[in-house]
CSV table of C-alpha atoms and ligand atoms in Angstrom, one decimal:
chain,number,residue,atom,x,y,z
A,1,MET,CA,-19.2,2.1,-8.5
A,2,SER,CA,-19.0,-1.2,-6.0
A,3,GLU,CA,-21.1,-1.9,-2.9
A,4,TRP,CA,-19.7,-1.5,0.4
A,5,PRO,CA,-18.4,-5.1,1.3
A,6,GLN,CA,-20.1,-7.1,3.8
A,7,GLY,CA,-18.3,-7.6,6.9
A,8,TYR,CA,-16.4,-4.6,7.2
A,9,GLY,CA,-17.0,-1.4,9.1
A,10,LYS,CA,-16.4,2.0,8.2
A,11,ARG,CA,-16.0,5.0,10.0
A,12,VAL,CA,-14.9,9.2,9.0
A,13,LEU,CA,-13.2,11.4,10.6
A,14,ASP,CA,-12.9,15.1,10.0
A,15,GLU,CA,-9.5,15.6,10.7
A,16,VAL,CA,-7.6,13.1,13.2
A,17,ASP,CA,-3.6,12.9,14.3
A,18,SER,CA,-2.9,10.0,11.6
A,19,THR,CA,-5.4,7.1,10.9
A,20,LEU,CA,-2.4,4.5,12.5
A,21,ASN,CA,-3.2,5.9,15.9
A,22,GLU,CA,-6.5,5.7,15.4
A,23,ALA,CA,-6.1,2.0,14.8
A,24,ASN,CA,-4.2,1.3,17.8
A,25,ARG,CA,-7.0,3.6,20.2
A,26,ILE,CA,-9.9,1.7,18.6
A,27,ALA,CA,-8.3,-1.8,17.4
A,28,ALA,CA,-8.9,-3.9,20.8
A,29,SER,CA,-12.9,-2.5,20.5
A,30,LEU,CA,-13.5,-3.5,17.3
A,31,ALA,CA,-15.8,-7.0,16.3
A,32,GLY,CA,-14.5,-7.2,12.6
A,33,PRO,CA,-12.5,-5.6,10.4
A,34,GLU,CA,-12.6,-1.6,10.2
A,35,TRP,CA,-12.2,1.0,8.0
A,36,ILE,CA,-11.0,4.2,9.3
A,37,MET,CA,-11.1,7.2,7.2
A,38,ALA,CA,-9.5,11.1,7.6
A,39,ARG,CA,-9.9,14.3,6.1
A,40,ARG,CA,-7.4,15.4,7.6
A,41,GLN,CA,-4.3,14.3,9.4
A,42,THR,CA,-2.1,16.3,11.5
A,43,ALA,CA,0.7,13.9,12.2
A,44,ALA,CA,0.7,11.7,9.1
A,45,ARG,CA,3.0,9.3,8.9
A,46,GLY,CA,5.0,7.4,6.0
A,47,ARG,CA,7.7,4.4,5.6
A,48,ARG,CA,10.7,4.4,7.2
A,49,GLY,CA,9.6,6.9,9.8
A,50,ARG,CA,9.1,10.0,6.8
A,51,THR,CA,6.6,12.3,7.5
A,52,TRP,CA,3.2,11.9,4.4
A,53,VAL,CA,2.2,15.1,3.6
A,54,GLN,CA,-1.6,15.0,2.7
A,55,PRO,CA,-2.8,17.8,0.9
A,56,ALA,CA,-6.8,18.2,1.1
A,57,GLY,CA,-8.7,16.1,-1.4
A,58,ASN,CA,-6.4,13.1,-1.4
A,59,LEU,CA,-6.8,9.8,0.6
A,60,ALA,CA,-6.2,8.8,4.2
A,61,ALA,CA,-7.1,5.4,5.8
A,62,THR,CA,-6.6,2.5,7.6
A,63,LEU,CA,-7.7,-0.9,8.0
A,64,VAL,CA,-7.4,-3.0,11.3
A,65,LEU,CA,-7.9,-6.3,10.7
A,66,ARG,CA,-7.3,-9.2,13.7
A,67,PRO,CA,-5.5,-11.6,11.1
A,68,VAL,CA,-5.0,-15.4,12.3
A,69,GLY,CA,-1.2,-16.8,11.5
A,70,GLU,CA,2.2,-16.3,12.4
A,71,ALA,CA,3.9,-12.8,11.7
A,72,GLY,CA,5.3,-13.3,8.7
A,73,GLN,CA,2.1,-14.1,6.7
A,74,VAL,CA,0.3,-11.9,7.9
A,75,ALA,CA,2.9,-9.2,7.2
A,76,LEU,CA,2.4,-10.7,3.5
A,77,ARG,CA,-1.0,-8.7,3.4
A,78,SER,CA,1.1,-5.8,2.4
A,79,PHE,CA,0.5,-7.6,-1.0
A,80,VAL,CA,-2.7,-7.5,-0.8
A,81,ALA,CA,-3.8,-3.8,0.1
A,82,SER,CA,-1.2,-3.4,-3.6
A,83,LEU,CA,-3.1,-5.2,-5.7
A,84,ALA,CA,-6.5,-4.0,-4.3
A,85,LEU,CA,-5.3,-0.4,-4.7
A,86,PHE,CA,-4.1,-1.6,-8.4
A,87,ASP,CA,-7.6,-2.3,-8.7
A,88,ALA,CA,-9.6,0.6,-7.4
A,89,CYS,CA,-7.2,2.8,-9.5
A,90,VAL,CA,-8.3,0.7,-12.4
A,91,SER,CA,-11.8,1.0,-11.6
A,92,VAL,CA,-12.2,5.4,-11.0
A,93,THR,CA,-10.0,6.2,-14.2
A,94,GLY,CA,-11.2,2.7,-16.3
A,95,ARG,CA,-8.3,1.7,-17.5
A,96,ALA,CA,-4.7,0.2,-16.1
A,97,GLU,CA,-2.3,2.0,-18.9
A,98,GLY,CA,0.3,3.5,-16.9
A,99,LEU,CA,-0.2,2.1,-13.4
A,100,ALA,CA,2.0,-0.5,-12.1
A,101,LEU,CA,3.8,-1.5,-8.4
A,102,LYS,CA,6.6,-0.4,-6.8
A,103,TRP,CA,7.7,-3.1,-4.1
A,104,PRO,CA,7.3,-3.6,-1.4
A,105,ASN,CA,4.1,-1.5,-2.0
A,106,ASP,CA,4.1,2.0,-3.6
A,107,VAL,CA,1.3,1.8,-6.4
A,108,LEU,CA,2.8,4.3,-9.7
A,109,LEU,CA,1.2,6.0,-11.8
A,110,ASN,CA,3.0,6.9,-15.1
A,111,GLY,CA,6.2,6.7,-13.4
A,112,GLY,CA,5.5,8.7,-10.0
A,113,LYS,CA,4.1,7.7,-6.9
A,114,LEU,CA,0.5,7.9,-6.7
A,115,ALA,CA,0.1,5.7,-3.5
A,116,GLY,CA,2.3,4.3,-0.4
A,117,ILE,CA,1.2,1.8,2.2
A,118,LEU,CA,2.3,1.7,5.8
A,119,LEU,CA,1.6,-1.6,7.5
A,120,GLU,CA,1.7,-1.7,11.0
A,121,SER,CA,1.2,-4.4,14.4
A,122,SER,CA,1.0,-5.6,17.5
A,123,GLY,CA,2.1,-8.8,18.9
A,124,HIS,CA,2.3,-11.2,20.9
A,125,GLY,CA,4.7,-13.9,20.8
A,126,THR,CA,5.2,-15.4,16.8
A,127,GLY,CA,1.1,-14.1,16.4
A,128,VAL,CA,-0.7,-11.0,15.6
A,129,ALA,CA,-2.9,-8.9,17.6
A,130,HIS,CA,-4.0,-6.5,15.0
A,131,LEU,CA,-2.5,-5.4,12.0
A,132,ALA,CA,-2.8,-1.7,10.9
A,133,ILE,CA,-2.5,-0.8,7.0
A,134,GLY,CA,-2.0,2.6,6.6
A,135,ILE,CA,-3.2,3.8,3.2
A,136,GLY,CA,-2.6,7.7,1.6
A,137,VAL,CA,-3.6,8.3,-2.3
A,138,ASN,CA,-3.0,11.3,-4.1
A,139,LEU,CA,-6.2,11.6,-5.4
A,140,ALA,CA,-6.3,15.5,-6.1
A,141,ASP,CA,-2.7,16.7,-5.1
A,142,ALA,CA,1.0,15.6,-4.7
A,143,PRO,CA,3.3,16.9,-2.6
A,144,GLY,CA,6.4,18.7,-4.2
A,145,ALA,CA,9.2,16.7,-5.3
A,146,ASP,CA,10.8,19.0,-2.2
A,147,ALA,CA,9.0,16.7,0.3
A,148,VAL,CA,10.2,13.7,-1.0
A,149,GLU,CA,13.9,12.2,-0.8
A,150,PRO,CA,16.6,13.0,-3.1
A,151,GLY,CA,16.6,9.6,-5.9
A,152,ALA,CA,13.1,9.5,-4.8
A,153,VAL,CA,10.4,9.2,-6.9
A,154,ARG,CA,8.8,11.8,-7.6
A,155,PRO,CA,4.6,12.2,-6.4
A,156,VAL,CA,2.5,12.7,-8.7
A,157,SER,CA,-1.8,12.8,-8.3
A,158,LEU,CA,-4.9,11.6,-10.1
A,159,LEU,CA,-6.0,14.3,-11.0
A,160,SER,CA,-2.6,15.6,-12.5
A,161,GLU,CA,-2.3,13.0,-14.4
A,162,THR,CA,-5.6,12.3,-15.8
A,163,GLY,CA,-7.4,15.1,-15.1
A,164,LEU,CA,-10.1,12.8,-13.4
A,165,ARG,CA,-11.5,14.3,-9.7
A,166,VAL,CA,-11.7,11.2,-7.6
A,167,GLU,CA,-13.8,12.1,-4.1
A,168,PRO,CA,-11.7,10.4,-0.7
A,169,GLU,CA,-15.1,8.4,-0.1
A,170,MET,CA,-16.1,7.1,-3.4
A,171,PHE,CA,-12.4,5.8,-3.7
A,172,LEU,CA,-12.1,4.3,-0.4
A,173,THR,CA,-15.8,2.2,-1.3
A,174,GLU,CA,-13.3,0.6,-4.5
A,175,LEU,CA,-10.7,0.3,-2.2
A,176,ALA,CA,-12.3,-1.7,-0.1
A,177,ALA,CA,-14.3,-4.2,-2.4
A,178,ALA,CA,-10.5,-4.7,-4.3
A,179,TYR,CA,-9.2,-4.9,-0.7
A,180,ALA,CA,-12.1,-7.9,0.2
A,181,ARG,CA,-12.2,-9.9,-2.9
A,182,TYR,CA,-8.3,-10.4,-2.3
A,183,GLU,CA,-8.1,-10.6,1.3
A,184,ALA,CA,-10.3,-13.8,0.3
A,185,GLN,CA,-8.1,-14.7,-2.1
A,186,PHE,CA,-4.9,-15.3,0.4
A,187,GLU,CA,-7.0,-16.8,3.0
A,188,THR,CA,-8.5,-19.2,0.6
A,189,TYR,CA,-5.3,-20.2,-2.0
A,190,GLY,CA,-2.7,-18.5,0.3
A,191,PHE,CA,0.1,-16.3,-0.4
A,192,ALA,CA,0.7,-17.8,-4.7
A,193,PRO,CA,-2.2,-16.5,-7.1
A,194,ILE,CA,-1.4,-12.6,-5.2
A,195,ARG,CA,2.1,-13.0,-5.9
A,196,SER,CA,1.6,-14.0,-8.9
A,197,ALA,CA,-0.9,-11.2,-10.0
A,198,TRP,CA,1.7,-9.1,-8.3
A,199,LEU,CA,4.2,-9.8,-10.3
A,200,ALA,CA,2.2,-8.9,-13.4
A,201,ARG,CA,2.1,-5.4,-12.2
A,202,ALA,CA,5.6,-5.0,-11.2
A,203,ALA,CA,7.1,-2.0,-11.8
A,204,ARG,CA,10.7,-2.8,-14.0
A,205,LEU,CA,11.1,-6.8,-13.1
A,206,GLY,CA,13.6,-7.9,-15.1
A,207,GLU,CA,15.5,-4.6,-15.1
A,208,VAL,CA,18.3,-3.1,-12.9
A,209,ILE,CA,16.8,-1.5,-10.2
A,210,THR,CA,19.0,-0.6,-6.2
A,211,ALA,CA,17.4,-1.7,-2.9
A,212,ARG,CA,19.1,0.9,-0.1
A,213,THR,CA,18.6,-0.2,4.0
A,214,ALA,CA,20.0,2.6,6.3
A,215,THR,CA,23.6,0.7,5.7
A,216,SER,CA,23.2,-0.9,2.8
A,217,GLU,CA,22.7,-0.9,-0.6
A,218,THR,CA,22.4,-3.4,-3.6
A,219,VAL,CA,22.1,-2.8,-7.3
A,220,GLY,CA,20.4,-6.1,-9.3
A,221,THR,CA,18.1,-7.1,-11.9
A,222,PHE,CA,14.6,-7.7,-10.4
A,223,GLU,CA,14.4,-11.1,-11.0
A,224,THR,CA,11.5,-11.7,-9.0
A,225,VAL,CA,9.5,-11.3,-5.8
A,226,ASP,CA,9.6,-14.4,-3.6
A,227,ALA,CA,6.9,-16.5,-1.7
A,228,ASP,CA,7.6,-14.9,1.6
A,229,GLY,CA,7.7,-11.6,0.3
A,230,ASN,CA,11.5,-10.6,-0.3
A,231,LEU,CA,12.8,-8.8,-3.2
A,232,VAL,CA,15.0,-10.8,-5.0
A,233,LEU,CA,17.6,-8.9,-7.5
A,234,HIS,CA,20.3,-11.1,-9.3
A,235,THR,CA,23.3,-9.4,-8.4
A,236,ALA,CA,27.2,-9.2,-10.0
A,237,HIS,CA,27.8,-11.8,-6.1
A,238,GLY,CA,24.7,-14.0,-7.2
A,239,ARG,CA,21.1,-13.8,-6.7
A,240,VAL,CA,19.9,-11.9,-3.5
A,241,SER,CA,16.9,-12.1,-1.0
A,242,ILE,CA,16.2,-9.0,0.2
A,243,PRO,CA,13.2,-8.9,2.9
A,244,ALA,CA,12.9,-4.9,3.9
A,245,ALA,CA,14.4,-1.8,1.8
A,246,ASP,CA,13.6,1.2,0.2
A,247,VAL,CA,14.1,1.0,-4.2
A,248,TYR,CA,15.0,3.2,-6.0
A,249,TYR,CA,15.6,3.4,-10.3
T,1,BTN,O1,5.8,6.0,3.1
T,1,BTN,C1,4.4,5.8,2.2
T,1,BTN,O2,4.7,5.7,1.1
T,1,BTN,C2,3.4,5.1,3.4
T,1,BTN,C3,2.3,6.3,3.5
T,1,BTN,C4,1.4,6.3,3.9
T,1,BTN,C5,0.3,7.0,4.3
T,1,BTN,C6,-1.0,6.8,5.1
T,1,BTN,S1,-2.3,8.0,5.2
T,1,BTN,C7,-2.8,6.7,6.2
T,1,BTN,C8,-2.2,6.2,7.5
T,1,BTN,N1,-1.6,7.4,8.2
T,1,BTN,C9,-0.6,7.6,8.5
T,1,BTN,O3,0.0,8.7,9.4
T,1,BTN,N2,0.4,6.9,7.4
T,1,BTN,C10,-0.9,6.3,6.8
């Protein structure tokens, strides 16, 4: 069991609309990074405007930061957070087998979606005033397959896949400790080591995948993630670099 990381605050709420909303409300008053956890969310959101379903016993948390740097660099914390999530899963289960990262930042377990991340920021000019990293982990229960769109990875829970019951607050401590380690690495050495570590845990690297946006679909071999965090596919028309999309297998 890890120690709570120094320099990071924590607040635990019984109920809130969304920990991302709470992050927006308190960001200006914070002196340092703060984790907000909620046992229940009444209006949780996922990526691309989707609703996030949070059965009881699952983790819902948001980390609020005031990062230095321009927006593109700040957004790379999506990879920092997904690596931390991966490590927290290893800490609580004692094994990395079956775990993988799906671009841009989902954590998969046995091929199903165990956890998702949603980054939101408020900005001024090219900078970012605060960054909120919202994280949902299906610890106890996963929403039914009907809660996700056709073709999406099926949701799974840690309990159903491993038989392990992990309390949200205990998981949050592992997550916060892992995040603090990767954040320190990112601040000292930049994106390169984070990128390498992420690629070493990537799902479907070298395989044909589909990247979809609201207006386009690209099919190609998953070559790499570049130095800006873009998904790089080798397609019939050459190399394509994709900054934002949903990936389908
Ligand atoms: O679509 C995804 O995969 C991202 C899901 C992010 C869910 C988390 S739960 C805590 C935080 N609060 C929210 O309203 N959403 C994020």
